[in-house]
Amino acid sequence: MDKKTPNPKRRTSLKDLAHELGVSIATVSRALRSSPEIGREMQQRVKELAKLRNYRPNPFAQSLRREAPKILGVVVPHLETHYYAAVLAGIEAEAARAGYSVISANSHEDFEAEARALDNFVSMHVEGIIACLTQTTTDYRHFEEVSDMGIPLVFFGRTCLPEKFSSVKANGDVAAQQATQHLIDTGSRRIAFVGGPNHLDMVRRRKHGYLEALRDNRLPILREMVVCGNIDYQWALEQTTRLLQRDDRPDAILAFNDIITFAAFTAIKQLHLRIPEDVALIGFTDDVHAAYVTPQLSAIEDRSHQIGSTACRMLLKHIGGDRTIYHDIVPQKLVIRETSAKKNEKEKISF
């Protein structure tokens, strides 16, 4: 089969037609609807190709459109984690109050899956989309195409194109600086940061706060103590183990998110090191899991439900016609438990 010939077993999508014609999804969608914004020649080209490729609109979407429901689409990288589940719960609660239903898609940290999710949402005629980028997303054209179709879009957590899209983020830089300062104040000096890909704005913000605390306390910034690469449990376990097997191992670790936090926790335990006496640990994670490990985990906790509800309210403003670009910050909370204080300062404190 010619590589350029579409797979006959796969349903042709608007994106397929747009790619073959070299135009945007918005142009294809408007041409199929005989929109006066699209010239007759282009309308004819699109309709002929749609017939040739046996394009069929999603019947589920058509039935939804006839009944005029109000539906929002949400795409997240890890729906099975507590953070994203809590964000989704916040979105659903806010959407329900406004009379909307929510359909969610799990990208599994895969760019292609993220793009397919957007394509499906477009076919289902959602009113708007809330998204958190995958860790592999560096090309944002699929989001721009959705925006060009007039579908409002809001990002949370991992964001992009701030000049074009509204977003809701946590104050990860401030929280990371506070957490690193706490580690310093309680006796740690060789503090490692284990994070995800450097191109993610969330990673950059948290790493920035960590570095600022080191600078403020005139501690050396050691390149070998800053390990960024992948949001993956096995990767984080291997990288943390490698760090802890060094002769000059870190005496504390600040972990980027829940996956990396518990990988680091496991690595320390597997090497039979004491927490926090040998290695202190603070992670960005949720209170549910942090309190139920031994020793209890000092954590920077997201107000994830609030992030979801804030993102949903923002999207509903855009659906209502508000074209203002918003960038809201939801503060995080540093909760000190047992894994971070080397100087017997293990009381629970919130900042």
mmCIF file of C-alpha atoms in Angstrom:
data_model
loop_
_atom_site.group_PDB
_atom_site.id
_atom_site.type_symbol
_atom_site.label_atom_id
_atom_site.label_comp_id
_atom_site.label_asym_id
_atom_site.label_seq_id
_atom_site.Cartn_x
_atom_site.Cartn_y
_atom_site.Cartn_z
ATOM 1 C CA MET A 1 0.000 0.000 0.000
ATOM 2 C CA ASP A 2 1.254 3.488 -0.873
ATOM 3 C CA LYS A 3 2.340 5.293 2.290
ATOM 4 C CA LYS A 4 0.202 8.278 1.284
ATOM 5 C CA THR A 5 -2.964 6.206 0.931
ATOM 6 C CA PRO A 6 -5.120 6.410 4.084
ATOM 7 C CA ASN A 7 -5.689 3.195 5.990
ATOM 8 C CA PRO A 8 -9.171 2.038 4.885
ATOM 9 C CA LYS A 9 -9.800 0.469 8.299
ATOM 10 C CA ARG A 10 -9.371 3.784 10.119
ATOM 11 C CA ARG A 11 -12.126 6.385 10.044
ATOM 12 C CA THR A 12 -11.023 9.486 8.152
ATOM 13 C CA SER A 13 -10.980 12.542 10.391
ATOM 14 C CA LEU A 14 -11.118 16.275 9.756
ATOM 15 C CA LYS A 15 -7.428 16.334 10.598
ATOM 16 C CA ASP A 16 -6.679 13.762 7.870
ATOM 17 C CA LEU A 17 -8.507 15.842 5.263
ATOM 18 C CA ALA A 18 -6.789 19.024 6.410
ATOM 19 C CA HIS A 19 -3.351 17.398 6.255
ATOM 20 C CA GLU A 20 -3.922 16.050 2.744
ATOM 21 C CA LEU A 21 -5.161 19.419 1.461
ATOM 22 C CA GLY A 22 -2.505 21.415 3.294
ATOM 23 C CA VAL A 23 -5.032 23.605 5.093
ATOM 24 C CA SER A 24 -6.222 23.948 8.665
ATOM 25 C CA ILE A 25 -8.887 21.843 10.364
ATOM 26 C CA ALA A 26 -10.907 25.050 10.686
ATOM 27 C CA THR A 27 -10.922 25.508 6.899
ATOM 28 C CA VAL A 28 -12.081 21.916 6.315
ATOM 29 C CA SER A 29 -14.824 22.184 8.925
ATOM 30 C CA ARG A 30 -16.146 25.434 7.484
ATOM 31 C CA ALA A 31 -15.960 24.164 3.904
ATOM 32 C CA LEU A 32 -18.002 21.062 4.776
ATOM 33 C CA ARG A 33 -20.612 23.372 6.297
ATOM 34 C CA SER A 34 -20.582 25.560 3.139
ATOM 35 C CA SER A 35 -19.516 28.543 5.193
ATOM 36 C CA PRO A 36 -19.383 31.808 3.179
ATOM 37 C CA GLU A 37 -15.970 32.411 4.774
ATOM 38 C CA ILE A 38 -14.550 29.711 2.468
ATOM 39 C CA GLY A 39 -14.376 30.205 -1.297
ATOM 40 C CA ARG A 40 -16.445 27.967 -3.583
ATOM 41 C CA GLU A 41 -13.367 26.390 -5.145
ATOM 42 C CA MET A 42 -11.973 25.353 -1.750
ATOM 43 C CA GLN A 43 -15.413 24.116 -0.654
ATOM 44 C CA GLN A 44 -15.566 21.921 -3.732
ATOM 45 C CA ARG A 45 -12.037 20.550 -3.194
ATOM 46 C CA VAL A 46 -12.809 19.691 0.421
ATOM 47 C CA LYS A 47 -16.146 18.053 -0.338
ATOM 48 C CA GLU A 48 -14.697 16.005 -3.195
ATOM 49 C CA LEU A 49 -11.862 14.735 -1.027
ATOM 50 C CA ALA A 50 -14.266 13.972 1.833
ATOM 51 C CA LYS A 51 -16.338 11.863 -0.567
ATOM 52 C CA LEU A 52 -13.238 10.157 -1.975
ATOM 53 C CA ARG A 53 -11.930 9.298 1.489
ATOM 54 C CA ASN A 54 -15.381 8.198 2.670
ATOM 55 C CA TYR A 55 -15.374 10.813 5.425
ATOM 56 C CA ARG A 56 -18.355 10.526 7.764
ATOM 57 C CA PRO A 57 -19.131 12.920 10.605
ATOM 58 C CA ASN A 58 -19.298 11.278 14.012
ATOM 59 C CA PRO A 59 -22.950 10.141 14.395
ATOM 60 C CA PHE A 60 -22.674 10.438 18.163
ATOM 61 C CA ALA A 61 -21.564 14.033 17.750
ATOM 62 C CA GLN A 62 -24.440 14.717 15.338
ATOM 63 C CA SER A 63 -27.019 13.397 17.769
ATOM 64 C CA LEU A 64 -25.461 15.448 20.540
ATOM 65 C CA ARG A 65 -25.542 18.552 18.361
ATOM 66 C CA ARG A 66 -29.242 18.098 17.558
ATOM 67 C CA GLU A 67 -30.067 17.893 21.234
ATOM 68 C CA ALA A 68 -27.817 20.896 21.900
ATOM 69 C CA PRO A 69 -26.028 19.676 25.019
ATOM 70 C CA LYS A 70 -23.343 21.760 26.630
ATOM 71 C CA ILE A 71 -20.178 19.676 26.771
ATOM 72 C CA LEU A 72 -16.600 20.478 27.767
ATOM 73 C CA GLY A 73 -13.596 18.363 26.822
ATOM 74 C CA VAL A 74 -10.682 17.785 29.196
ATOM 75 C CA VAL A 75 -7.361 16.155 28.262
ATOM 76 C CA VAL A 76 -4.828 15.187 30.954
ATOM 77 C CA PRO A 77 -1.542 13.220 30.954
ATOM 78 C CA HIS A 78 -2.220 10.827 33.871
ATOM 79 C CA LEU A 79 -5.883 10.517 34.771
ATOM 80 C CA GLU A 80 -5.104 7.685 37.189
ATOM 81 C CA THR A 81 -3.068 9.919 39.536
ATOM 82 C CA HIS A 82 -4.719 11.712 42.434
ATOM 83 C CA TYR A 83 -3.652 15.159 41.191
ATOM 84 C CA TYR A 84 -5.355 14.892 37.810
ATOM 85 C CA ALA A 85 -8.361 13.076 39.244
ATOM 86 C CA ALA A 86 -8.805 15.928 41.736
ATOM 87 C CA VAL A 87 -8.408 18.574 39.011
ATOM 88 C CA LEU A 88 -11.050 16.767 36.956
ATOM 89 C CA ALA A 89 -13.366 16.629 39.981
ATOM 90 C CA GLY A 90 -13.012 20.400 40.340
ATOM 91 C CA ILE A 91 -13.803 20.916 36.662
ATOM 92 C CA GLU A 92 -16.826 18.607 36.814
ATOM 93 C CA ALA A 93 -18.253 20.294 39.908
ATOM 94 C CA GLU A 94 -17.963 23.766 38.395
ATOM 95 C CA ALA A 95 -19.268 22.595 35.017
ATOM 96 C CA ALA A 96 -22.309 20.944 36.602
ATOM 97 C CA ARG A 97 -23.224 24.177 38.376
ATOM 98 C CA ALA A 98 -23.265 25.894 34.988
ATOM 99 C CA GLY A 99 -25.264 23.124 33.302
ATOM 100 C CA TYR A 100 -22.372 21.527 31.403
ATOM 101 C CA SER A 101 -21.240 17.921 31.095
ATOM 102 C CA VAL A 102 -17.567 16.902 30.909
ATOM 103 C CA ILE A 103 -15.851 14.337 28.685
ATOM 104 C CA SER A 104 -12.248 13.506 29.636
ATOM 105 C CA ALA A 105 -9.383 11.948 27.679
ATOM 106 C CA ASN A 106 -6.137 10.475 29.009
ATOM 107 C CA SER A 107 -3.118 11.253 26.801
ATOM 108 C CA HIS A 108 -0.821 8.897 28.735
ATOM 109 C CA GLU A 109 2.009 11.436 28.211
ATOM 110 C CA ASP A 110 1.852 10.762 24.465
ATOM 111 C CA PHE A 111 1.799 13.617 21.952
ATOM 112 C CA GLU A 112 -0.097 11.654 19.304
ATOM 113 C CA ALA A 113 -2.752 10.613 21.822
ATOM 114 C CA GLU A 114 -3.120 14.247 22.882
ATOM 115 C CA ALA A 115 -3.617 15.324 19.255
ATOM 116 C CA ARG A 116 -6.178 12.544 18.695
ATOM 117 C CA ALA A 117 -8.077 13.620 21.802
ATOM 118 C CA LEU A 118 -8.383 17.162 20.455
ATOM 119 C CA ASP A 119 -9.485 15.839 17.086
ATOM 120 C CA ASN A 120 -12.182 13.748 18.786
ATOM 121 C CA PHE A 121 -13.357 16.704 20.854
ATOM 122 C CA VAL A 122 -13.674 18.795 17.692
ATOM 123 C CA SER A 123 -15.722 16.029 16.047
ATOM 124 C CA MET A 124 -17.970 15.899 19.109
ATOM 125 C CA HIS A 125 -18.562 19.657 18.928
ATOM 126 C CA VAL A 126 -17.518 20.413 22.489
ATOM 127 C CA GLU A 127 -18.089 23.988 23.637
ATOM 128 C CA GLY A 128 -14.551 24.353 24.989
ATOM 129 C CA ILE A 129 -11.455 22.426 26.038
ATOM 130 C CA ILE A 130 -9.266 22.351 29.164
ATOM 131 C CA ALA A 131 -5.836 20.763 28.699
ATOM 132 C CA CYS A 132 -2.588 19.887 30.438
ATOM 133 C CA LEU A 133 0.321 19.221 28.057
ATOM 134 C CA THR A 134 2.056 15.881 27.788
ATOM 135 C CA GLN A 135 5.723 15.888 28.739
ATOM 136 C CA THR A 136 6.625 15.234 25.084
ATOM 137 C CA THR A 137 4.634 18.123 23.588
ATOM 138 C CA THR A 138 6.828 20.796 22.029
ATOM 139 C CA ASP A 139 4.708 21.477 18.924
ATOM 140 C CA TYR A 140 1.526 23.372 19.759
ATOM 141 C CA ARG A 141 -0.060 23.647 16.305
ATOM 142 C CA HIS A 142 -2.904 21.255 17.139
ATOM 143 C CA PHE A 143 -3.990 23.606 19.924
ATOM 144 C CA GLU A 144 -3.717 26.624 17.653
ATOM 145 C CA GLU A 145 -5.887 24.887 15.061
ATOM 146 C CA VAL A 146 -8.575 24.273 17.667
ATOM 147 C CA SER A 147 -8.430 27.933 18.666
ATOM 148 C CA ASP A 148 -8.664 28.988 15.006
ATOM 149 C CA MET A 149 -11.919 27.037 14.796
ATOM 150 C CA GLY A 150 -13.353 29.287 17.483
ATOM 151 C CA ILE A 151 -13.253 26.661 20.240
ATOM 152 C CA PRO A 152 -12.118 28.266 23.537
ATOM 153 C CA LEU A 153 -9.191 26.540 25.226
ATOM 154 C CA VAL A 154 -7.639 26.905 28.692
ATOM 155 C CA PHE A 155 -4.475 25.246 30.022
ATOM 156 C CA PHE A 156 -3.655 24.190 33.561
ATOM 157 C CA GLY A 157 -0.433 22.968 35.176
ATOM 158 C CA ARG A 158 1.748 22.526 32.110
ATOM 159 C CA THR A 159 0.976 25.406 29.807
ATOM 160 C CA CYS A 160 2.087 26.979 26.533
ATOM 161 C CA LEU A 161 1.693 30.057 24.339
ATOM 162 C CA PRO A 162 0.788 32.429 27.199
ATOM 163 C CA GLU A 163 0.237 35.276 24.764
ATOM 164 C CA LYS A 164 -2.633 33.318 23.174
ATOM 165 C CA PHE A 165 -4.174 31.030 25.806
ATOM 166 C CA SER A 166 -5.460 31.522 29.335
ATOM 167 C CA SER A 167 -3.996 29.313 32.040
ATOM 168 C CA VAL A 168 -4.181 28.272 35.673
ATOM 169 C CA LYS A 169 -0.944 27.375 37.427
ATOM 170 C CA ALA A 170 0.360 26.808 40.922
ATOM 171 C CA ASN A 171 3.088 28.995 42.428
ATOM 172 C CA GLY A 172 5.633 26.199 42.087
ATOM 173 C CA ASP A 173 8.610 28.558 42.095
ATOM 174 C CA VAL A 174 7.656 30.081 45.445
ATOM 175 C CA ALA A 175 6.788 26.703 46.950
ATOM 176 C CA ALA A 176 10.049 25.122 45.769
ATOM 177 C CA GLN A 177 12.022 28.020 47.251
ATOM 178 C CA GLN A 178 10.232 27.639 50.586
ATOM 179 C CA ALA A 179 10.791 23.886 50.625
ATOM 180 C CA THR A 180 14.496 24.221 49.795
ATOM 181 C CA GLN A 181 14.874 26.906 52.450
ATOM 182 C CA HIS A 182 13.294 24.563 55.004
ATOM 183 C CA LEU A 183 15.780 21.840 54.075
ATOM 184 C CA ILE A 184 18.642 24.294 54.514
ATOM 185 C CA ASP A 185 17.285 25.602 57.824
ATOM 186 C CA THR A 186 17.065 22.059 59.185
ATOM 187 C CA GLY A 187 20.615 21.059 58.336
ATOM 188 C CA SER A 188 20.757 19.920 54.702
ATOM 189 C CA ARG A 189 23.519 21.302 52.473
ATOM 190 C CA ARG A 190 23.837 19.044 49.409
ATOM 191 C CA ILE A 191 20.295 19.288 48.085
ATOM 192 C CA ALA A 192 19.384 17.559 44.823
ATOM 193 C CA PHE A 193 16.512 18.428 42.513
ATOM 194 C CA VAL A 194 14.974 15.571 40.508
ATOM 195 C CA GLY A 195 12.572 16.792 37.844
ATOM 196 C CA GLY A 196 10.930 16.214 34.492
ATOM 197 C CA PRO A 197 11.788 17.564 31.019
ATOM 198 C CA ASN A 198 13.363 21.015 31.030
ATOM 199 C CA HIS A 199 11.102 22.326 28.260
ATOM 200 C CA LEU A 200 8.027 22.133 30.512
ATOM 201 C CA ASP A 201 7.249 25.472 32.124
ATOM 202 C CA MET A 202 6.203 23.695 35.329
ATOM 203 C CA VAL A 203 9.653 22.084 35.624
ATOM 204 C CA ARG A 204 11.407 25.375 34.934
ATOM 205 C CA ARG A 205 9.387 27.212 37.582
ATOM 206 C CA ARG A 206 10.028 24.651 40.326
ATOM 207 C CA LYS A 207 13.705 24.347 39.463
ATOM 208 C CA HIS A 208 14.010 28.141 39.514
ATOM 209 C CA GLY A 209 12.666 28.314 43.075
ATOM 210 C CA TYR A 210 15.089 25.613 44.198
ATOM 211 C CA LEU A 211 18.054 27.436 42.632
ATOM 212 C CA GLU A 212 17.000 30.775 44.128
ATOM 213 C CA ALA A 213 17.056 29.290 47.625
ATOM 214 C CA LEU A 214 20.582 27.962 47.080
ATOM 215 C CA ARG A 215 21.709 31.367 45.804
ATOM 216 C CA ASP A 216 20.086 33.205 48.720
ATOM 217 C CA ASN A 217 22.001 31.011 51.158
ATOM 218 C CA ARG A 218 25.284 31.185 49.203
ATOM 219 C CA LEU A 219 25.330 27.436 48.694
ATOM 220 C CA PRO A 220 27.098 26.096 45.588
ATOM 221 C CA ILE A 221 24.921 25.064 42.669
ATOM 222 C CA LEU A 222 26.238 21.626 41.731
ATOM 223 C CA ARG A 223 25.349 20.485 38.237
ATOM 224 C CA GLU A 224 25.410 16.825 39.254
ATOM 225 C CA MET A 225 22.730 17.518 41.874
ATOM 226 C CA VAL A 226 20.213 18.767 39.283
ATOM 227 C CA VAL A 227 18.713 15.828 37.367
ATOM 228 C CA CYS A 228 15.918 16.550 34.896
ATOM 229 C CA GLY A 229 14.668 14.277 32.156
ATOM 230 C CA ASN A 230 11.504 12.228 32.372
ATOM 231 C CA ILE A 231 8.286 12.003 34.369
ATOM 232 C CA ASP A 232 8.498 8.268 34.804
ATOM 233 C CA TYR A 233 8.742 6.125 37.942
ATOM 234 C CA GLN A 234 11.456 3.751 36.689
ATOM 235 C CA TRP A 235 13.570 6.585 35.310
ATOM 236 C CA ALA A 236 13.312 8.518 38.581
ATOM 237 C CA LEU A 237 14.113 5.401 40.618
ATOM 238 C CA GLU A 238 17.260 4.756 38.577
ATOM 239 C CA GLN A 239 18.397 8.381 38.625
ATOM 240 C CA THR A 240 17.856 8.759 42.367
ATOM 241 C CA THR A 241 19.670 5.485 43.039
ATOM 242 C CA ARG A 242 22.601 6.719 40.943
ATOM 243 C CA LEU A 243 22.702 9.970 42.917
ATOM 244 C CA LEU A 244 22.600 8.183 46.259
ATOM 245 C CA GLN A 245 25.406 5.797 45.290
ATOM 246 C CA ARG A 246 27.829 8.653 44.731
ATOM 247 C CA ASP A 247 30.593 9.167 47.296
ATOM 248 C CA ASP A 248 29.367 12.757 47.576
ATOM 249 C CA ARG A 249 25.687 11.816 47.635
ATOM 250 C CA PRO A 250 23.001 14.419 48.356
ATOM 251 C CA ASP A 251 21.782 14.790 51.920
ATOM 252 C CA ALA A 252 18.351 15.984 50.746
ATOM 253 C CA ILE A 253 16.139 15.697 47.666
ATOM 254 C CA LEU A 254 13.428 17.981 46.329
ATOM 255 C CA ALA A 255 11.244 15.905 43.973
ATOM 256 C CA PHE A 256 9.253 17.457 41.133
ATOM 257 C CA ASN A 257 5.942 15.578 41.397
ATOM 258 C CA ASP A 258 4.238 12.574 42.991
ATOM 259 C CA ILE A 259 5.668 9.996 40.565
ATOM 260 C CA ILE A 260 9.226 11.197 41.114
ATOM 261 C CA THR A 261 8.668 11.706 44.852
ATOM 262 C CA PHE A 262 7.684 8.098 45.505
ATOM 263 C CA ALA A 263 10.405 6.792 43.214
ATOM 264 C CA ALA A 264 12.934 8.759 45.287
ATOM 265 C CA PHE A 265 11.337 7.514 48.511
ATOM 266 C CA THR A 266 11.703 3.916 47.294
ATOM 267 C CA ALA A 267 15.320 4.424 46.186
ATOM 268 C CA ILE A 268 16.316 5.752 49.606
ATOM 269 C CA LYS A 269 14.635 2.812 51.329
ATOM 270 C CA GLN A 270 16.154 0.221 48.988
ATOM 271 C CA LEU A 271 19.648 1.514 49.775
ATOM 272 C CA HIS A 272 18.882 1.194 53.511
ATOM 273 C CA LEU A 273 19.434 4.898 54.129
ATOM 274 C CA ARG A 274 17.546 6.653 56.907
ATOM 275 C CA ILE A 275 14.960 9.345 56.220
ATOM 276 C CA PRO A 276 15.611 12.166 57.116
ATOM 277 C CA GLU A 277 18.856 11.492 59.044
ATOM 278 C CA ASP A 278 20.811 10.353 55.958
ATOM 279 C CA VAL A 279 18.649 11.839 53.216
ATOM 280 C CA ALA A 280 15.830 14.306 53.763
ATOM 281 C CA LEU A 281 12.997 14.376 51.238
ATOM 282 C CA ILE A 282 10.287 16.832 50.188
ATOM 283 C CA GLY A 283 8.059 16.151 47.211
ATOM 284 C CA PHE A 284 5.352 17.872 45.242
ATOM 285 C CA THR A 285 2.455 15.512 45.883
ATOM 286 C CA ASP A 286 -0.984 15.248 47.449
ATOM 287 C CA ASP A 287 -1.901 15.024 51.118
ATOM 288 C CA VAL A 288 -3.712 11.684 50.683
ATOM 289 C CA HIS A 289 -0.552 9.722 49.907
ATOM 290 C CA ALA A 290 1.933 11.854 51.849
ATOM 291 C CA ALA A 291 0.359 11.111 55.214
ATOM 292 C CA TYR A 292 0.135 7.344 54.754
ATOM 293 C CA VAL A 293 3.761 6.350 54.253
ATOM 294 C CA THR A 294 6.365 5.783 56.946
ATOM 295 C CA PRO A 295 7.954 8.135 57.738
ATOM 296 C CA GLN A 296 5.230 10.595 56.820
ATOM 297 C CA LEU A 297 6.212 12.692 53.833
ATOM 298 C CA SER A 298 6.883 16.415 53.955
ATOM 299 C CA ALA A 299 5.090 17.672 50.887
ATOM 300 C CA ILE A 300 4.220 20.633 48.746
ATOM 301 C CA GLU A 301 0.527 20.068 48.238
ATOM 302 C CA ASP A 302 -1.430 21.284 45.244
ATOM 303 C CA ARG A 303 -4.897 22.699 45.679
ATOM 304 C CA SER A 304 -5.764 20.584 42.673
ATOM 305 C CA HIS A 305 -9.552 20.751 43.067
ATOM 306 C CA GLN A 306 -9.308 24.543 43.128
ATOM 307 C CA ILE A 307 -7.108 24.507 40.024
ATOM 308 C CA GLY A 308 -9.812 22.532 38.218
ATOM 309 C CA SER A 309 -12.682 24.753 39.290
ATOM 310 C CA THR A 310 -10.692 27.903 38.446
ATOM 311 C CA ALA A 311 -9.837 26.577 34.979
ATOM 312 C CA CYS A 312 -13.477 25.707 34.349
ATOM 313 C CA ARG A 313 -14.739 29.151 35.409
ATOM 314 C CA MET A 314 -12.134 30.703 33.129
ATOM 315 C CA LEU A 315 -13.245 28.547 30.187
ATOM 316 C CA LEU A 316 -16.895 29.405 30.771
ATOM 317 C CA LYS A 317 -15.992 33.097 30.574
ATOM 318 C CA HIS A 318 -14.423 32.500 27.178
ATOM 319 C CA ILE A 319 -17.425 30.489 25.997
ATOM 320 C CA GLY A 320 -19.557 33.445 27.029
ATOM 321 C CA GLY A 321 -17.568 35.753 24.765
ATOM 322 C CA ASP A 322 -14.844 37.101 27.082
ATOM 323 C CA ARG A 323 -11.652 37.310 25.002
ATOM 324 C CA THR A 324 -9.404 38.457 27.846
ATOM 325 C CA ILE A 325 -6.360 36.235 28.349
ATOM 326 C CA TYR A 326 -6.156 35.255 32.028
ATOM 327 C CA HIS A 327 -3.214 33.778 33.936
ATOM 328 C CA ASP A 328 -4.320 32.779 37.430
ATOM 329 C CA ILE A 329 -2.049 31.461 40.182
ATOM 330 C CA VAL A 330 -3.329 29.036 42.820
ATOM 331 C CA PRO A 331 -0.976 28.950 45.853
ATOM 332 C CA GLN A 332 0.469 25.640 47.005
ATOM 333 C CA LYS A 333 0.930 24.591 50.623
ATOM 334 C CA LEU A 334 4.138 23.316 52.221
ATOM 335 C CA VAL A 335 3.314 20.792 54.933
ATOM 336 C CA ILE A 336 6.228 19.625 57.110
ATOM 337 C CA ARG A 337 5.952 16.078 58.424
ATOM 338 C CA GLU A 338 8.729 13.583 59.147
ATOM 339 C CA THR A 339 10.920 13.237 56.066
ATOM 340 C CA SER A 340 12.634 16.618 55.974
ATOM 341 C CA ALA A 341 13.666 17.994 59.394
ATOM 342 C CA LYS A 342 17.101 16.834 60.558
ATOM 343 C CA LYS A 343 16.979 18.987 63.708
ATOM 344 C CA ASN A 344 13.974 17.370 65.419
ATOM 345 C CA GLU A 345 11.622 19.919 63.871
ATOM 346 C CA LYS A 346 9.028 17.380 62.812
ATOM 347 C CA GLU A 347 5.885 19.188 63.881
ATOM 348 C CA LYS A 348 3.291 19.792 61.176
ATOM 349 C CA ILE A 349 3.604 23.301 59.796
ATOM 350 C CA SER A 350 1.782 24.994 56.921
ATOM 351 C CA PHE A 351 3.156 28.000 55.072
#
